[in-house]
Short mmCIF file of C-alpha atoms in Angstrom, two decimals:
data_model
loop_
_atom_site.label_atom_id
_atom_site.label_comp_id
_atom_site.label_asym_id
_atom_site.label_seq_id
_atom_site.Cartn_x
_atom_site.Cartn_y
_atom_site.Cartn_z
CA MET H 1 -22.78 -115.89 -1.45
CA SER H 2 -26.53 -116.36 -1.22
CA HIS H 3 -28.68 -113.50 0.00
CA ALA H 4 -31.85 -115.56 0.48
CA THR H 5 -33.61 -114.83 3.76
CA ALA H 6 -33.65 -117.75 6.17
CA THR H 7 -37.04 -118.63 7.68
CA PRO H 8 -37.71 -120.88 10.68
CA SER H 9 -38.41 -124.50 9.83
CA ARG H 10 -41.89 -125.66 10.83
CA ARG H 11 -41.50 -129.29 9.88
CA ARG H 12 -42.07 -131.86 12.61
CA GLY H 13 -38.91 -133.29 14.14
CA LYS H 14 -36.66 -130.39 13.21
CA ALA H 15 -35.71 -127.55 15.49
CA PRO H 16 -36.60 -124.14 14.12
CA ARG H 17 -33.72 -122.08 12.77
CA ARG H 18 -32.60 -119.23 14.92
CA GLU H 19 -34.27 -115.99 13.85
CA ARG H 20 -32.24 -112.85 13.42
CA THR H 21 -32.62 -110.36 16.24
CA ARG H 22 -34.30 -107.05 15.53
CA GLY H 23 -30.93 -105.33 15.65
CA GLN H 24 -29.45 -107.75 13.14
CA ARG H 25 -32.36 -107.27 10.79
CA ILE H 26 -32.03 -103.50 11.00
CA ARG H 27 -28.30 -103.59 10.33
CA ARG H 28 -28.83 -105.90 7.39
CA ILE H 29 -31.25 -103.62 5.58
CA ILE H 30 -30.30 -100.16 6.78
CA LEU H 31 -28.24 -99.39 3.68
CA TRP H 32 -31.07 -100.64 1.47
CA THR H 33 -33.79 -98.61 3.17
CA LEU H 34 -33.79 -95.76 0.71
CA LEU H 35 -33.89 -98.08 -2.28
CA VAL H 36 -36.79 -100.10 -0.84
CA VAL H 37 -38.76 -96.97 0.05
CA VAL H 38 -38.50 -95.37 -3.36
CA LEU H 39 -39.26 -98.55 -5.28
CA ALA H 40 -42.30 -99.27 -3.09
CA ALA H 41 -43.69 -95.85 -3.91
CA GLY H 42 -44.46 -96.84 -7.49
CA GLY H 43 -44.16 -94.11 -10.11
CA THR H 44 -43.16 -91.45 -7.60
CA GLY H 45 -40.62 -93.83 -6.12
CA TYR H 46 -39.11 -94.52 -9.54
CA TRP H 47 -38.78 -90.79 -10.11
CA LEU H 48 -37.05 -90.34 -6.75
CA TYR H 49 -34.72 -93.25 -7.45
CA SER H 50 -33.90 -91.92 -10.91
CA SER H 51 -33.35 -88.45 -9.48
CA LEU H 52 -30.86 -89.68 -6.89
CA ASN H 53 -29.20 -91.98 -9.40
CA GLY H 54 -28.80 -89.06 -11.79
CA ASN H 55 -27.10 -86.99 -9.11
CA ILE H 56 -23.99 -89.18 -9.19
CA ASP H 57 -21.22 -88.41 -11.66
CA GLY H 58 -19.10 -91.35 -12.79
CA VAL H 59 -15.59 -91.58 -14.25
CA ASP H 60 -14.40 -94.63 -16.20
CA LEU H 61 -10.96 -95.12 -14.64
CA ASP H 62 -9.84 -97.89 -16.99
CA LYS H 63 -10.66 -95.74 -20.01
CA ALA H 64 -9.09 -92.62 -18.52
CA ILE H 65 -5.96 -94.27 -17.12
CA GLY H 66 -5.40 -97.19 -19.49
CA THR H 67 -4.02 -100.63 -18.71
CA ASP H 68 -0.70 -99.49 -17.21
CA ARG H 69 -1.85 -99.92 -13.63
CA PRO H 70 -0.61 -101.84 -10.56
CA GLU H 71 -1.82 -105.37 -9.91
CA LYS H 72 -4.92 -105.79 -7.79
CA LEU H 73 -4.56 -106.96 -4.19
CA PRO H 74 -3.76 -110.67 -3.81
CA THR H 75 -6.60 -110.83 -1.28
CA SER H 76 -10.26 -109.78 -1.31
CA GLY H 77 -9.30 -106.45 0.24
CA THR H 78 -10.18 -103.12 -1.36
CA ASN H 79 -8.39 -99.80 -1.79
CA VAL H 80 -10.43 -96.61 -2.24
CA LEU H 81 -9.19 -93.09 -2.91
CA VAL H 82 -11.39 -90.52 -1.15
CA LEU H 83 -11.05 -86.93 -2.36
CA GLY H 84 -12.49 -83.74 -0.92
CA SER H 85 -12.47 -81.04 -3.59
CA ASP H 86 -12.32 -77.33 -2.81
CA SER H 87 -14.14 -75.92 -5.82
CA ARG H 88 -14.89 -72.23 -5.33
CA ALA H 89 -17.71 -72.23 -7.86
CA GLY H 90 -21.48 -72.35 -7.42
CA ALA H 91 -22.73 -73.12 -3.92
CA ASN H 92 -19.19 -73.34 -2.63
CA ALA H 93 -18.62 -69.66 -3.38
CA LYS H 94 -20.77 -68.84 -0.33
CA LEU H 95 -18.49 -70.80 1.96
CA LYS H 96 -15.28 -69.54 3.59
CA THR H 97 -12.95 -71.51 1.33
CA GLY H 98 -10.75 -68.69 0.13
CA ASN H 99 -10.57 -66.60 -3.04
CA VAL H 100 -8.61 -68.95 -5.28
CA SER H 101 -10.43 -69.90 -8.46
CA GLY H 102 -10.71 -73.42 -9.83
CA ALA H 103 -10.63 -76.58 -7.75
CA ARG H 104 -8.06 -78.71 -5.97
CA SER H 105 -8.13 -81.98 -4.06
CA ASP H 106 -8.02 -80.35 -0.63
CA THR H 107 -8.27 -83.70 1.17
CA ALA H 108 -6.95 -87.04 -0.05
CA LEU H 109 -7.26 -90.35 1.78
CA VAL H 110 -6.26 -93.81 0.63
CA MET H 111 -8.69 -96.13 2.42
CA HIS H 112 -7.44 -99.71 2.74
CA ILE H 113 -10.18 -102.19 3.66
CA PRO H 114 -8.48 -105.56 4.31
CA GLU H 115 -9.77 -109.03 3.67
CA GLY H 116 -12.44 -109.82 6.23
CA ARG H 117 -13.70 -106.20 6.24
CA LYS H 118 -13.04 -105.68 9.95
CA GLN H 119 -10.55 -102.86 10.46
CA ALA H 120 -9.85 -100.22 7.84
CA THR H 121 -6.78 -98.01 7.49
CA ALA H 122 -6.85 -94.44 6.17
CA VAL H 123 -3.65 -92.90 4.80
CA SER H 124 -3.71 -89.12 4.37
CA ILE H 125 -1.61 -87.56 1.64
CA PRO H 126 -0.65 -83.96 2.52
CA ARG H 127 -1.76 -81.64 -0.25
CA ASP H 128 1.59 -79.79 -0.22
CA THR H 129 3.51 -82.98 -1.01
CA LEU H 130 5.77 -82.69 -4.06
CA VAL H 131 5.12 -85.59 -6.43
CA THR H 132 5.83 -86.72 -9.96
CA ARG H 133 2.70 -86.32 -12.06
CA PRO H 134 2.46 -88.96 -14.82
CA GLU H 135 1.21 -88.17 -18.32
CA CYS H 136 -2.57 -87.97 -18.19
CA THR H 137 -5.48 -87.59 -20.58
CA LYS H 138 -8.06 -84.95 -19.68
CA THR H 139 -11.79 -85.40 -20.20
CA ASP H 140 -11.61 -83.30 -23.39
CA GLY H 141 -9.08 -85.73 -24.86
CA THR H 142 -6.02 -83.48 -24.55
CA THR H 143 -2.82 -84.77 -22.99
CA VAL H 144 -1.16 -83.34 -19.90
CA PRO H 145 2.59 -84.13 -19.97
CA SER H 146 4.35 -85.68 -17.02
CA ALA H 147 6.12 -83.35 -14.61
CA LYS H 148 8.32 -83.67 -11.54
CA ARG H 149 8.06 -81.79 -8.26
CA VAL H 150 4.49 -80.59 -8.61
CA MET H 151 2.18 -80.05 -5.64
CA PHE H 152 -0.09 -83.02 -5.13
CA ASN H 153 -3.28 -80.97 -4.90
CA SER H 154 -2.53 -79.21 -8.22
CA VAL H 155 -2.99 -82.47 -10.15
CA TYR H 156 -6.75 -82.36 -9.70
CA SER H 157 -7.17 -78.78 -10.94
CA LEU H 158 -4.99 -79.38 -13.99
CA ALA H 159 -6.07 -82.82 -15.15
CA GLY H 160 -9.04 -84.03 -13.06
CA PRO H 161 -9.69 -86.90 -10.63
CA ALA H 162 -8.59 -89.73 -12.91
CA CYS H 163 -5.12 -88.18 -13.06
CA VAL H 164 -5.08 -87.99 -9.25
CA VAL H 165 -5.84 -91.72 -9.16
CA LYS H 166 -3.05 -92.38 -11.66
CA THR H 167 -0.62 -90.20 -9.68
CA VAL H 168 -1.33 -92.04 -6.42
CA GLU H 169 -0.99 -95.42 -8.14
CA LYS H 170 2.36 -94.43 -9.64
CA MET H 171 3.76 -93.05 -6.39
CA SER H 172 2.54 -95.96 -4.26
CA GLY H 173 2.31 -99.00 -6.53
CA VAL H 174 -1.12 -99.57 -4.91
CA ARG H 175 -4.04 -100.45 -7.20
CA LEU H 176 -7.02 -98.23 -6.38
CA ASP H 177 -10.20 -100.22 -6.92
CA HIS H 178 -12.51 -97.24 -6.48
CA PHE H 179 -12.50 -93.53 -5.91
CA MET H 180 -15.05 -91.18 -4.35
CA GLU H 181 -15.04 -87.40 -4.42
CA ILE H 182 -17.27 -85.01 -2.50
CA ASP H 183 -17.07 -81.23 -2.78
CA PHE H 184 -17.32 -78.72 0.06
CA ALA H 185 -20.97 -77.84 -0.56
CA GLY H 186 -21.97 -81.49 -0.44
CA PHE H 187 -19.91 -82.03 2.69
CA LYS H 188 -21.71 -79.19 4.45
CA GLY H 189 -25.11 -80.45 3.31
CA LEU H 190 -24.40 -84.00 4.46
CA VAL H 191 -23.46 -82.90 7.99
CA ASP H 192 -26.56 -80.72 8.26
CA ALA H 193 -28.74 -83.57 6.96
CA ILE H 194 -27.61 -85.92 9.74
CA GLY H 195 -28.07 -83.27 12.41
CA GLY H 196 -24.43 -82.42 13.12
CA VAL H 197 -21.33 -84.28 14.28
CA ASP H 198 -19.79 -84.41 17.76
CA VAL H 199 -16.07 -83.68 18.08
CA THR H 200 -13.83 -83.21 21.10
CA VAL H 201 -10.83 -80.87 21.05
CA ASP H 202 -8.08 -80.96 23.65
CA GLN H 203 -7.26 -77.29 23.22
CA ALA H 204 -9.11 -74.16 22.13
CA ILE H 205 -8.99 -73.44 18.40
CA HIS H 206 -9.28 -69.89 17.06
CA ASP H 207 -8.68 -69.56 13.34
CA LYS H 208 -9.76 -66.35 11.60
CA SER H 209 -8.97 -67.82 8.17
CA SER H 210 -11.43 -70.70 8.45
CA GLY H 211 -13.80 -68.95 10.85
CA LEU H 212 -13.47 -71.68 13.46
CA ASP H 213 -13.75 -70.62 17.10
CA LEU H 214 -13.98 -73.53 19.55
CA ALA H 215 -13.31 -73.74 23.26
CA LYS H 216 -11.66 -76.82 24.71
CA GLY H 217 -14.17 -79.66 25.08
CA THR H 218 -16.90 -81.44 23.11
CA HIS H 219 -18.98 -79.66 20.46
CA LYS H 220 -21.72 -80.64 18.02
CA LEU H 221 -20.71 -79.04 14.75
CA ASN H 222 -23.14 -78.07 12.01
CA GLY H 223 -22.20 -78.16 8.34
CA THR H 224 -20.51 -74.76 8.20
CA GLU H 225 -18.58 -75.38 11.43
CA SER H 226 -17.54 -78.84 10.24
CA LEU H 227 -16.20 -77.40 7.02
CA ALA H 228 -14.17 -74.87 9.02
CA PHE H 229 -12.94 -77.68 11.31
CA VAL H 230 -11.47 -79.80 8.50
CA ARG H 231 -9.95 -76.74 6.82
CA THR H 232 -8.35 -75.22 9.94
CA ARG H 233 -4.60 -74.97 9.82
CA HIS H 234 -3.62 -71.69 11.51
CA GLY H 235 -5.33 -72.51 14.78
CA ILE H 236 -3.63 -75.85 15.39
CA GLY H 237 -0.05 -77.18 15.57
CA ASP H 238 2.56 -75.28 13.58
CA GLY H 239 0.02 -73.67 11.28
CA SER H 240 0.92 -75.92 8.35
CA ASP H 241 -1.17 -78.36 6.35
CA LEU H 242 0.31 -81.19 8.43
CA GLY H 243 -1.48 -80.01 11.57
CA ARG H 244 -4.79 -79.94 9.73
CA ILE H 245 -4.54 -83.61 8.74
CA GLY H 246 -5.02 -84.76 12.33
CA LEU H 247 -8.30 -82.82 12.52
CA GLN H 248 -9.45 -84.23 9.19
CA GLN H 249 -8.80 -87.78 10.35
CA GLN H 250 -10.56 -87.14 13.68
CA PHE H 251 -13.59 -85.67 11.94
CA MET H 252 -13.77 -88.44 9.34
CA ILE H 253 -14.09 -91.05 12.08
CA ALA H 254 -16.69 -88.97 13.94
CA LEU H 255 -18.72 -88.48 10.75
CA LEU H 256 -18.68 -92.17 9.82
CA SER H 257 -19.66 -93.13 13.37
CA GLU H 258 -22.58 -90.68 13.31
CA ILE H 259 -23.86 -91.97 9.97
CA LYS H 260 -23.61 -95.56 11.17
CA LYS H 261 -25.74 -94.92 14.26
CA GLN H 262 -28.42 -92.89 12.46
CA ASP H 263 -31.92 -94.40 12.58
CA LEU H 264 -32.43 -94.29 8.82
CA LEU H 265 -34.90 -97.17 8.95
CA GLY H 266 -37.20 -95.20 11.21
CA SER H 267 -37.06 -92.06 9.07
CA PRO H 268 -37.37 -92.55 5.29
CA THR H 269 -37.61 -88.78 4.87
CA LYS H 270 -34.28 -88.33 6.62
CA SER H 271 -32.81 -91.15 4.54
CA TYR H 272 -33.77 -89.35 1.35
CA LYS H 273 -32.43 -86.01 2.61
CA ILE H 274 -29.08 -87.57 3.47
CA ALA H 275 -28.92 -89.47 0.18
CA ASP H 276 -29.83 -86.36 -1.82
CA SER H 277 -27.19 -84.24 -0.03
CA LEU H 278 -24.53 -86.86 -0.59
CA THR H 279 -25.28 -87.88 -4.17
CA SER H 280 -25.73 -84.29 -5.36
CA SER H 281 -22.05 -83.63 -4.75
CA LEU H 282 -20.64 -87.10 -5.28
CA THR H 283 -18.36 -88.30 -8.06
CA THR H 284 -17.21 -91.92 -8.17
CA ASP H 285 -15.64 -94.37 -10.55
CA SER H 286 -18.16 -95.72 -13.04
CA GLU H 287 -18.53 -99.03 -11.19
CA LEU H 288 -20.02 -97.25 -8.15
CA ALA H 289 -21.93 -94.54 -10.01
CA ASN H 290 -25.43 -95.80 -9.15
CA LEU H 291 -27.43 -96.32 -5.96
CA LYS H 292 -27.51 -100.09 -6.19
CA ALA H 293 -23.72 -100.37 -6.53
CA LEU H 294 -23.16 -97.89 -3.71
CA ALA H 295 -25.57 -99.77 -1.45
CA GLU H 296 -23.87 -103.08 -2.22
CA PHE H 297 -20.47 -101.56 -1.49
CA GLY H 298 -21.70 -100.01 1.74
CA ARG H 299 -23.27 -103.31 2.76
CA SER H 300 -19.93 -105.06 2.26
CA LEU H 301 -18.38 -102.65 4.79
CA LYS H 302 -20.96 -103.11 7.54
CA GLY H 303 -18.41 -104.98 9.68
CA VAL H 304 -15.97 -102.04 9.68
CA ASP H 305 -16.15 -100.06 12.92
CA PRO H 306 -15.08 -96.42 12.37
CA ALA H 307 -13.98 -96.24 16.02
CA THR H 308 -11.24 -98.79 15.35
CA MET H 309 -10.08 -97.31 12.05
CA GLU H 310 -6.35 -96.68 11.96
CA THR H 311 -5.44 -93.24 10.62
CA ILE H 312 -1.96 -92.60 9.30
CA MET H 313 -0.34 -89.69 7.51
CA LEU H 314 1.98 -90.50 4.62
CA PRO H 315 5.45 -90.16 6.19
CA VAL H 316 6.91 -86.89 4.87
CA GLN H 317 9.81 -84.57 5.52
CA TYR H 318 10.32 -80.93 4.61
CA ASP H 319 11.80 -80.38 1.18
CA THR H 320 15.38 -79.14 1.33
CA ALA H 321 14.90 -76.75 -1.60
CA ASP H 322 11.54 -75.38 -0.47
CA PRO H 323 10.73 -75.62 3.26
CA ASN H 324 7.09 -74.75 2.51
CA ARG H 325 6.68 -78.10 0.75
CA VAL H 326 7.14 -81.70 1.85
CA VAL H 327 8.33 -84.86 0.12
CA ALA H 328 7.77 -88.52 0.93
CA ALA H 329 10.17 -89.68 3.66
CA GLU H 330 12.14 -92.84 2.94
CA PRO H 331 12.26 -95.68 3.73
CA GLN H 332 9.04 -95.14 5.72
CA ALA H 333 6.81 -94.32 2.73
CA THR H 334 8.00 -97.35 0.79
CA GLN H 335 7.33 -99.59 3.80
CA LEU H 336 3.82 -98.18 4.17
CA TRP H 337 2.84 -98.64 0.52
CA LYS H 338 4.32 -102.13 0.44
CA ALA H 339 2.16 -103.16 3.40
CA LEU H 340 -0.98 -101.92 1.62
CA ARG H 341 -0.01 -103.69 -1.61
CA THR H 342 0.52 -107.03 0.04
CA GLY H 343 -2.12 -106.85 2.76
CA ALA H 344 0.59 -107.16 5.41
CA GLU H 345 0.58 -105.44 8.79
CA ILE H 346 1.94 -101.90 8.63
CA PRO H 347 5.21 -101.66 10.58
CA GLU H 348 5.38 -99.03 13.30
CA SER H 349 8.36 -97.40 11.60
CA ALA H 350 6.18 -96.67 8.56
CA LYS H 351 3.75 -94.67 10.69
CA LYS H 352 6.28 -92.06 11.77
CA SER H 353 6.66 -88.81 9.87
CA PRO H 354 9.92 -86.83 10.29
CA ALA H 355 8.10 -83.59 9.44
CA THR H 356 5.93 -83.89 12.55
CA GLY H 357 8.55 -85.43 14.81
CA GLY H 358 6.69 -88.76 15.01
CA ASN H 359 3.15 -89.92 14.24
#
């Protein structure tokens, strides 16, 4: 696909080409604004670009996982694993994230972006889901043996993000083209950088554990409040992790919508602040571990409207041996993963979770 900019023809006898509207031009370059600004600044700009580029940690999935992976999508669609880690170290120690040491994948979403890049689907995997962890190689070269009936969010703390990718691929048969991880501190900083996120709750939420105290209605949440919102479990539903997933999905859509409508073009300083907050706590696969690749990827998703994103929880049911844990519900889970593998429409039956009595 050519990216050359079309200019109106001035030759006699030919009608001038239609110019892009101001809105179209802004949308086309909004994700490139930061890159253009820093490069145009000469030496200082190069330093800023290098600084942001150096913020991003990258993981070589092919090297870490090996060649035993599912086939890629038969279409031009893309699957991305998005992880939110709950590290209690460093800046995160100041947040109300509990007293447990180490880190776990507190939030896990499989984002399916279909061919045509119009409507995305996000599948949440409950962190208390019992899964089979495949044999994995840690970053220090040691091997973690396979194990059955382990909590999904324990895979991250034991063997790292590449093993989480491998676990999801084994349980779903879905090839994950990319993964992105952001920790709690980065999440808080990103929300503060964009000036907060609006959410609407249908009922009051009071959760002493997360520190969230919201009346019924619409609220603009700052970074600390947003973190409490996505971690709340005792103030909503049955108090389990399953109730929290609905809030996480709601907030994800609100956050993406807010970022999309930000006037980054009119505020280079704000662009840098957002980029610095995000990249400082961002880990991706090695293919996306630089600003140019991230901008290209973001540009490819410009047609996706967060407001139309379909959010689904992996169908689960309570484990018969341990009612505090859940397992994938069949045949719904198999139907869901098959739809993502083939690019087919997800059947309604695959969107129902017995553990929640429906959707």
